[in-house]
């Protein structure tokens, strides 16, 4: 038996903040780490909205996990989707991208698989209103936002034109607020001089939320400040509004007094609600763990599942003391799990429970304007924006991404130039996954029932031609 065979095996599910920080914490420990992710990259989700509105390329907010782990000799990366767990046999079950089962035995398991978008029981909305969790989402949103202006430009019917120039966002948390502000800035600044048949600044951005105010978790003062800034940007805020239906031409919304209003909109984006992915339910079933209302796995104060001291749940998928789903919680729980395993394999008895150190939160409102909340300190405006800038530079993964973001931010923040506006007008491939084998007809004629045309929402049934 060589040294490696005697080493304890640590399997990590998910290479987001929690999983990556856990792996790094174990870099000098005498263990074998296997990090499994269904995507090949670590993604910096807080800047997805800048990718979808043309400021940053996808490569600047994501980094290959294999590259991030290349110097960590005790770590291996596997591209696969974890589907189940045999808790008694201590085996993780996964599926390779082209099909085929994999199994990974473990001595310790760190679950760090994050959360996914939730449509509150209305998954049918997803086809019309993409969420914002992955690179795929950001690129679809980029296509829909910039594509909507093109559709408006060639629409003859004024109603159709105005529909394409209407953008509706559901959910006024940080993502909805940031995206709403960015779309108005795209319309009023970036695209200002580029069209001859429409005025991009006619674009309406409607922001819907069931609560009292945007950015409610930031407290009343910063929330009011955010509402004023959105007003100035021209974002139409509809609070106390519950979405009751979404389709290819818009959405229906119920106000507090019960009246339902139909809004025509060429682009609807979903920025509300998250839920744990199916793998959380599989893990809970295998271990007897409880799940909270959003499906997150409930853990003890050492981040492990009761009766399973070898299984840690970290980051967004963990439910502990109502901690928020933010990067800091993910990083700190990942580091904690890694440290605890390191101590255990060194023969020490770890006793310290997990303690969260809240470093505050920040949201970008518009160029030169942000809100930052750090315990009792509340900042807004330019100073908050500078703080926002430093935080995001600090947290971006990899020096190349940091420098790259700075190079892209300079023209975007100084001259409103967004260089990353490239999008495809055809659905890439006829199939859901890039790993699926192409059917023979894919290179020529379309498969029955498949969509080969523009993936913009099919809101325009009317014939369109360029106005004279
Ligand atoms: C648009 C947006 C903006 C945000 N803005 C902020 C912000 O400003 N500040 C802040 O602090 N937080 C913000 N957050 C939240 C923050 O990004 C998350 O809290 C953080 O990324 C959670 O890290 P995680 O490691 O738990 O999960 P994730 O980063 O989601 O990583 C989970 C990983 O698990 C993988 N995975 C999932 N299921 C499986 C499976 N079955 N098999 C294999 N792999 C799997 C995924 O591919 C992913 O790589 C934002 C989130 C979003 C979506």
XYZ file of C-alpha atoms and ligand atoms in Angstrom:
521
model
C 0.000 0.000 0.000
C 1.537 3.343 -0.946
C 1.114 6.609 0.955
C -1.744 7.773 -1.205
C -3.811 4.660 -0.582
C -3.625 5.154 3.174
C -4.717 8.776 2.929
C -8.239 9.714 3.843
C -10.515 10.580 0.882
C -12.400 13.879 0.851
C -15.085 14.310 -1.792
C -16.421 17.821 -2.417
C -19.651 18.321 -4.369
C -19.593 21.729 -6.053
C -16.802 24.132 -7.005
C -18.464 27.405 -6.012
C -17.155 29.538 -3.170
C -17.822 26.937 -0.473
C -16.349 23.981 -2.372
C -13.307 25.807 -3.715
C -12.377 27.336 -0.355
C -12.785 23.954 1.331
C -10.480 22.325 -1.253
C -7.868 25.050 -0.824
C -7.962 24.717 2.945
C -6.990 21.066 2.508
C -4.042 21.718 0.187
C -1.397 20.765 2.744
C -3.410 18.104 4.552
C -2.501 14.418 4.069
C -5.772 13.692 2.262
C -6.904 12.996 -1.311
C -9.424 15.581 -2.478
C -11.867 14.962 -5.328
C -13.906 17.985 -6.342
C -16.921 17.138 -8.513
C -18.849 19.809 -10.384
C -21.347 19.561 -13.230
C -19.767 22.661 -14.753
C -16.086 23.029 -15.603
C -15.755 26.489 -14.028
C -15.938 28.323 -10.738
C -18.374 31.203 -11.240
C -18.462 34.617 -9.573
C -22.254 34.972 -9.511
C -22.386 38.548 -8.137
C -21.157 39.888 -11.502
C -23.480 37.846 -13.741
C -25.587 40.957 -14.365
C -22.524 42.719 -15.833
C -21.949 39.766 -18.161
C -25.562 39.869 -19.325
C -25.488 43.623 -19.960
C -22.278 43.647 -21.960
C -19.679 44.975 -19.517
C -17.783 41.782 -18.708
C -17.193 38.669 -20.783
C -18.087 35.290 -19.331
C -14.374 34.463 -19.109
C -13.839 37.346 -16.708
C -16.372 36.161 -14.159
C -15.542 32.469 -14.352
C -12.320 30.484 -14.037
C -11.650 26.840 -15.016
C -11.728 24.663 -11.894
C -8.989 22.460 -13.347
C -6.739 25.506 -13.680
C -7.575 26.723 -10.167
C -6.571 23.338 -8.739
C -3.561 22.660 -10.984
C -0.963 23.414 -8.321
C -2.783 21.524 -5.601
C -1.232 18.084 -6.062
C -3.577 16.338 -3.612
C -6.680 17.515 -5.510
C -8.416 16.149 -8.603
C -11.317 17.660 -10.526
C -14.124 15.604 -12.095
C -16.759 16.979 -14.458
C -19.930 15.092 -13.529
C -23.345 15.645 -11.989
C -23.853 14.154 -8.561
C -27.196 12.370 -8.484
C -27.228 10.395 -5.260
C -25.530 9.223 -2.137
C -25.069 5.867 -0.436
C -24.510 7.171 3.092
C -23.998 3.712 4.669
C -21.524 2.627 2.025
C -19.952 6.125 1.965
C -20.226 6.468 -1.808
C -21.189 9.453 -3.964
C -23.002 8.549 -7.180
C -22.558 10.733 -10.241
C -23.332 10.804 -13.955
C -20.787 11.711 -16.644
C -21.826 14.359 -19.199
C -22.462 11.792 -21.963
C -24.089 9.346 -19.558
C -22.422 6.567 -17.606
C -22.247 6.206 -13.852
C -19.346 7.116 -11.620
C -18.852 6.298 -7.941
C -16.581 8.016 -5.473
C -15.831 6.485 -2.085
C -15.209 8.980 0.714
C -14.134 9.250 4.322
C -15.349 12.841 4.484
C -17.940 14.487 2.252
C -18.382 18.240 1.803
C -21.659 19.140 0.118
C -21.385 22.567 -1.536
C -23.824 22.373 -4.442
C -25.479 25.788 -3.964
C -29.071 26.597 -4.854
C -30.992 27.071 -8.078
C -33.640 29.524 -9.285
C -37.109 28.930 -7.869
C -40.278 29.935 -9.699
C -42.399 29.289 -6.589
C -44.153 26.295 -8.121
C -44.498 27.860 -11.585
C -41.656 26.236 -13.489
C -43.536 26.950 -16.704
C -42.464 30.625 -16.332
C -38.837 29.624 -16.918
C -39.271 29.336 -20.712
C -40.326 33.015 -20.883
C -38.446 34.498 -17.954
C -34.880 33.233 -17.559
C -33.357 33.367 -14.106
C -29.871 34.519 -13.211
C -27.724 31.784 -11.687
C -25.388 30.499 -14.383
C -23.263 31.627 -17.339
C -25.937 30.109 -19.604
C -28.545 32.395 -17.986
C -26.332 35.466 -18.361
C -25.785 34.779 -22.070
C -29.492 34.170 -22.693
C -30.305 37.441 -20.934
C -27.637 39.277 -22.950
C -29.212 37.940 -26.156
C -32.703 38.880 -25.043
C -31.806 42.385 -23.844
C -29.699 43.453 -26.825
C -31.873 41.416 -29.226
C -35.001 43.239 -28.021
C -33.649 46.568 -29.280
C -32.990 44.967 -32.695
C -36.523 43.563 -32.808
C -37.913 46.992 -31.879
C -35.833 48.647 -34.600
C -37.433 46.575 -37.359
C -40.983 46.449 -35.977
C -43.589 48.282 -38.078
C -46.438 48.055 -35.631
C -46.035 50.664 -32.850
C -47.525 48.251 -30.290
C -44.992 45.611 -31.188
C -42.179 48.154 -31.028
C -43.246 49.351 -27.615
C -43.532 45.759 -26.403
C -39.942 45.036 -27.430
C -38.874 48.211 -25.674
C -40.474 47.073 -22.422
C -38.378 45.017 -19.995
C -40.024 43.502 -16.920
C -38.072 42.157 -13.956
C -39.635 40.066 -11.223
C -37.917 40.470 -7.848
C -36.391 43.666 -6.414
C -33.534 42.117 -4.438
C -29.924 42.979 -5.323
C -29.992 41.057 -8.635
C -33.260 42.621 -9.839
C -32.187 46.116 -8.797
C -28.735 45.796 -10.396
C -30.136 44.380 -13.621
C -32.933 46.976 -13.843
C -30.459 49.832 -13.414
C -28.107 48.318 -15.980
C -30.818 47.910 -18.631
C -31.780 51.582 -18.238
C -28.099 52.558 -18.532
C -27.756 50.400 -21.667
C -30.810 52.154 -23.140
C -30.003 55.716 -22.157
C -26.227 55.698 -22.504
C -24.596 52.783 -24.345
C -27.135 52.502 -27.194
C -28.084 56.187 -27.240
C -26.589 57.009 -30.689
C -26.723 53.616 -32.365
C -30.260 53.341 -33.754
C -31.910 55.284 -36.587
C -35.532 54.078 -36.261
C -36.054 53.895 -32.514
C -34.962 55.915 -29.529
C -33.381 53.350 -27.182
C -34.005 55.629 -24.220
C -37.760 55.095 -24.777
C -37.133 51.654 -23.242
C -39.258 51.074 -20.149
C -37.947 48.965 -17.313
C -40.623 47.689 -14.913
C -39.531 46.217 -11.583
C -42.078 44.072 -9.681
C -41.860 42.849 -6.114
C -44.329 41.607 -3.524
C -42.610 43.556 -0.711
C -42.681 47.209 0.364
C -39.470 48.431 -1.211
C -36.476 47.413 -3.319
C -33.390 46.026 -1.525
C -35.405 45.495 1.671
C -32.635 43.449 3.427
C -30.400 46.543 3.349
C -32.719 48.310 5.848
C -35.145 51.218 5.382
C -32.542 53.957 4.874
C -30.552 52.300 2.071
C -33.694 50.795 0.617
C -35.236 54.283 0.281
C -32.006 55.550 -1.241
C -32.082 52.698 -3.773
C -35.728 53.493 -4.633
C -34.826 57.162 -5.284
C -31.855 56.214 -7.468
C -33.986 53.777 -9.470
C -36.567 56.550 -9.922
C -33.915 58.863 -11.296
C -32.700 56.158 -13.661
C -36.263 55.788 -14.938
C -36.989 52.329 -13.524
C -40.745 52.011 -12.862
C -41.145 50.323 -9.490
C -44.256 48.255 -8.768
C -44.067 47.132 -5.151
C -46.752 45.012 -3.381
C -47.166 43.275 -6.743
C -47.539 39.545 -7.181
C -46.961 38.036 -10.621
C -49.858 35.780 -11.579
C -48.841 34.789 -15.098
C -46.009 35.081 -17.623
C -46.073 34.245 -21.328
C -44.348 35.186 -24.573
C -45.819 38.674 -24.728
C -45.692 39.859 -21.146
C -46.969 39.242 -17.660
C -49.996 39.696 -15.402
C -49.587 41.210 -11.970
C -51.923 41.397 -8.974
C -51.728 44.598 -6.918
C -52.392 44.882 -3.170
C -56.054 45.794 -3.789
C -56.543 42.581 -5.781
C -56.716 44.128 -9.248
C -54.841 42.229 -11.925
C -53.065 44.229 -14.625
C -51.621 42.906 -17.847
C -48.259 44.404 -18.945
C -47.019 43.817 -22.476
C -43.274 43.159 -22.379
C -40.909 41.657 -24.946
C -38.451 40.643 -22.238
C -39.333 39.252 -18.825
C -36.536 38.318 -16.420
C -36.894 36.387 -13.187
C -34.743 37.583 -10.306
C -36.802 36.252 -7.393
C -36.466 33.162 -5.263
C -34.027 30.296 -4.855
C -34.438 26.655 -3.858
C -32.045 23.795 -3.240
C -31.441 21.576 -6.309
C -32.712 17.943 -6.433
C -29.390 16.563 -5.178
C -30.194 18.128 -1.758
C -33.308 15.975 -1.499
C -31.318 12.880 -2.494
C -28.719 13.618 0.204
C -31.397 14.323 2.806
C -33.167 11.045 1.963
C -29.918 9.079 2.212
C -28.894 10.584 5.556
C -32.219 11.324 7.240
C -31.336 15.035 7.302
C -34.121 17.599 7.555
C -34.669 20.239 4.894
C -36.007 23.763 5.388
C -38.807 25.287 3.297
C -36.413 26.074 0.446
C -35.055 22.508 0.505
C -31.735 23.481 2.105
C -30.196 20.851 4.360
C -30.368 21.621 8.077
C -27.065 21.099 9.877
C -25.724 21.347 13.424
C -23.453 24.178 14.542
C -20.426 22.251 13.254
C -21.981 22.289 9.741
C -22.439 18.497 9.753
C -25.604 16.476 9.297
C -26.887 15.022 12.619
C -25.519 11.457 13.127
C -23.159 11.951 10.173
C -20.074 13.744 11.516
C -18.328 12.843 8.245
C -20.774 14.847 6.062
C -20.530 18.649 5.999
C -23.034 20.856 4.203
C -21.714 24.320 3.354
C -22.638 27.526 1.523
C -26.031 28.261 0.011
C -27.262 24.674 0.399
C -26.798 24.744 4.162
C -29.540 25.832 6.525
C -28.120 27.078 9.845
C -29.328 29.897 12.102
C -31.036 31.682 9.178
C -27.650 32.659 7.705
C -28.083 34.401 4.334
C -27.099 32.879 1.000
C -24.077 35.088 0.344
C -20.467 34.570 -0.712
C -19.068 35.231 2.760
C -21.154 32.484 4.362
C -20.095 30.100 1.579
C -16.396 30.898 1.912
C -16.399 30.804 5.703
C -18.299 27.503 5.919
C -16.042 25.980 3.232
C -12.944 27.062 5.161
C -14.467 25.781 8.414
C -15.224 22.332 6.963
C -11.735 22.084 5.450
C -10.099 23.134 8.705
C -12.121 20.695 10.754
C -11.183 17.777 8.502
C -7.532 18.879 8.615
C -7.620 18.824 12.421
C -9.349 15.468 12.565
C -6.855 13.737 10.268
C -4.053 15.250 12.366
C -5.548 13.445 15.367
C -6.851 16.584 17.086
C -10.373 16.758 18.470
C -12.090 19.780 16.921
C -14.645 21.360 19.222
C -15.221 24.884 17.960
C -18.650 25.418 16.415
C -18.983 27.479 13.231
C -19.185 31.247 13.865
C -20.135 33.583 11.040
C -18.301 36.907 10.768
C -20.595 39.263 8.906
C -18.540 41.547 6.662
C -21.614 43.351 5.280
C -23.216 43.544 1.848
C -23.115 45.810 -1.186
C -25.305 46.409 -4.238
C -24.504 48.344 -7.420
C -27.201 50.856 -8.438
C -25.697 52.721 -11.365
C -22.387 54.111 -12.538
C -20.798 55.817 -9.523
C -23.669 54.866 -7.236
C -24.007 51.896 -4.877
C -25.192 51.006 -1.378
C -23.054 49.288 1.238
C -24.141 48.022 4.633
C -21.533 46.871 7.151
C -23.079 46.327 10.583
C -24.144 49.836 11.712
C -22.328 51.643 8.900
C -24.590 52.462 5.947
C -23.030 54.074 2.897
C -24.593 55.173 -0.358
C -23.587 57.122 -3.474
C -20.039 57.485 -4.793
C -18.176 56.446 -1.636
C -20.241 53.244 -1.478
C -19.488 52.658 -5.164
C -15.725 52.888 -4.512
C -16.123 50.393 -1.653
C -18.193 48.150 -3.987
C -15.362 48.328 -6.563
C -12.674 47.257 -4.078
C -14.824 44.440 -2.653
C -15.467 42.983 -6.107
C -11.870 43.260 -7.230
C -10.828 41.537 -4.018
C -13.326 38.701 -4.341
C -12.930 37.930 -8.074
C -11.088 34.641 -8.482
C -7.635 34.841 -10.072
C -5.337 37.741 -10.844
C -6.111 37.531 -14.586
C -9.836 37.985 -13.973
C -9.162 40.903 -11.627
C -6.969 42.714 -14.149
C -9.362 41.808 -16.977
C -12.334 43.217 -15.060
C -10.451 46.456 -14.378
C -9.616 46.808 -18.075
C -13.308 46.308 -19.004
C -14.616 48.557 -16.237
C -12.484 51.516 -17.291
C -14.283 52.210 -20.640
C -17.646 51.084 -19.210
C -17.546 53.389 -16.188
C -15.870 56.337 -17.921
C -17.518 56.347 -21.377
C -20.446 53.878 -21.088
C -18.772 51.572 -23.580
C -19.844 47.934 -23.274
C -17.541 45.788 -25.349
C -19.042 42.398 -24.478
C -22.241 42.582 -26.497
C -21.676 39.527 -28.691
C -24.585 37.098 -28.818
C -25.716 34.386 -31.182
C -28.988 34.788 -33.073
C -29.499 31.056 -33.404
C -29.851 28.543 -30.672
C -26.430 26.930 -30.416
C -27.012 23.262 -31.187
C -30.402 21.622 -31.373
C -30.065 19.919 -28.066
C -30.050 20.798 -24.402
C -26.512 19.829 -23.528
C -23.340 20.521 -25.458
C -22.196 17.016 -24.553
C -25.128 15.262 -26.170
C -24.255 13.695 -29.472
C -25.610 15.628 -32.432
C -28.347 13.749 -34.293
C -27.479 13.151 -37.973
C -30.046 15.705 -39.144
C -28.568 18.427 -36.959
C -26.178 19.571 -39.634
C -28.926 19.950 -42.222
C -32.650 20.072 -41.695
C -34.275 20.725 -38.366
C -35.587 17.893 -36.252
C -39.381 17.726 -35.996
C -40.468 19.862 -33.091
C -37.084 21.495 -32.544
C -36.501 25.228 -32.599
C -33.760 26.407 -34.844
C -34.611 30.046 -35.181
C -33.776 33.036 -33.061
C -34.130 32.221 -29.416
C -35.597 35.642 -28.717
C -39.049 35.276 -27.164
C -41.566 34.589 -29.887
C -43.538 37.684 -29.061
C -43.779 38.907 -32.601
C -46.418 36.958 -34.447
C -46.941 39.926 -36.743
C -44.876 40.258 -39.943
C -42.147 42.818 -39.414
C -40.229 44.940 -41.824
C -37.999 47.930 -41.392
C -40.016 51.178 -41.271
C -39.303 53.565 -44.086
C -27.055 36.933 -9.620
C -26.472 36.745 -8.244
C -25.907 37.820 -7.581
C -25.349 37.646 -6.306
N -24.798 38.733 -5.677
C -24.185 38.553 -4.489
C -23.503 39.641 -3.849
O -23.493 40.768 -4.357
N -22.880 39.391 -2.665
C -22.876 38.150 -2.092
O -22.260 37.956 -1.034
N -23.521 37.111 -2.665
C -24.169 37.279 -3.839
N -24.799 36.220 -4.439
C -24.850 34.924 -3.738
C -23.539 34.166 -3.893
O -23.145 34.126 -5.234
C -23.741 32.776 -3.329
O -24.083 32.894 -1.971
C -22.501 31.903 -3.465
O -22.103 31.772 -4.805
C -22.780 30.536 -2.857
O -21.680 29.706 -3.008
P -21.857 28.134 -2.993
O -20.472 27.584 -3.137
O -22.658 27.727 -1.830
O -22.731 27.793 -4.267
P -22.479 28.108 -5.788
O -21.539 29.248 -5.978
O -23.821 28.205 -6.402
O -21.724 26.803 -6.312
C -22.374 25.561 -6.361
C -21.627 24.690 -7.353
O -22.170 23.382 -7.275
C -22.315 22.853 -8.569
N -23.379 21.857 -8.513
C -24.683 22.042 -8.217
N -25.343 20.879 -8.234
C -24.431 19.920 -8.560
C -24.499 18.525 -8.755
N -25.651 17.851 -8.603
N -23.379 17.863 -9.109
C -22.206 18.519 -9.271
N -22.083 19.858 -9.096
C -23.180 20.540 -8.745
C -22.662 24.062 -9.423
O -22.340 23.831 -10.779
C -21.795 25.152 -8.779
O -20.523 25.256 -9.397
C -25.374 36.367 -5.697
C -25.941 35.287 -6.369
C -26.490 35.475 -7.641
C -27.104 34.298 -8.358
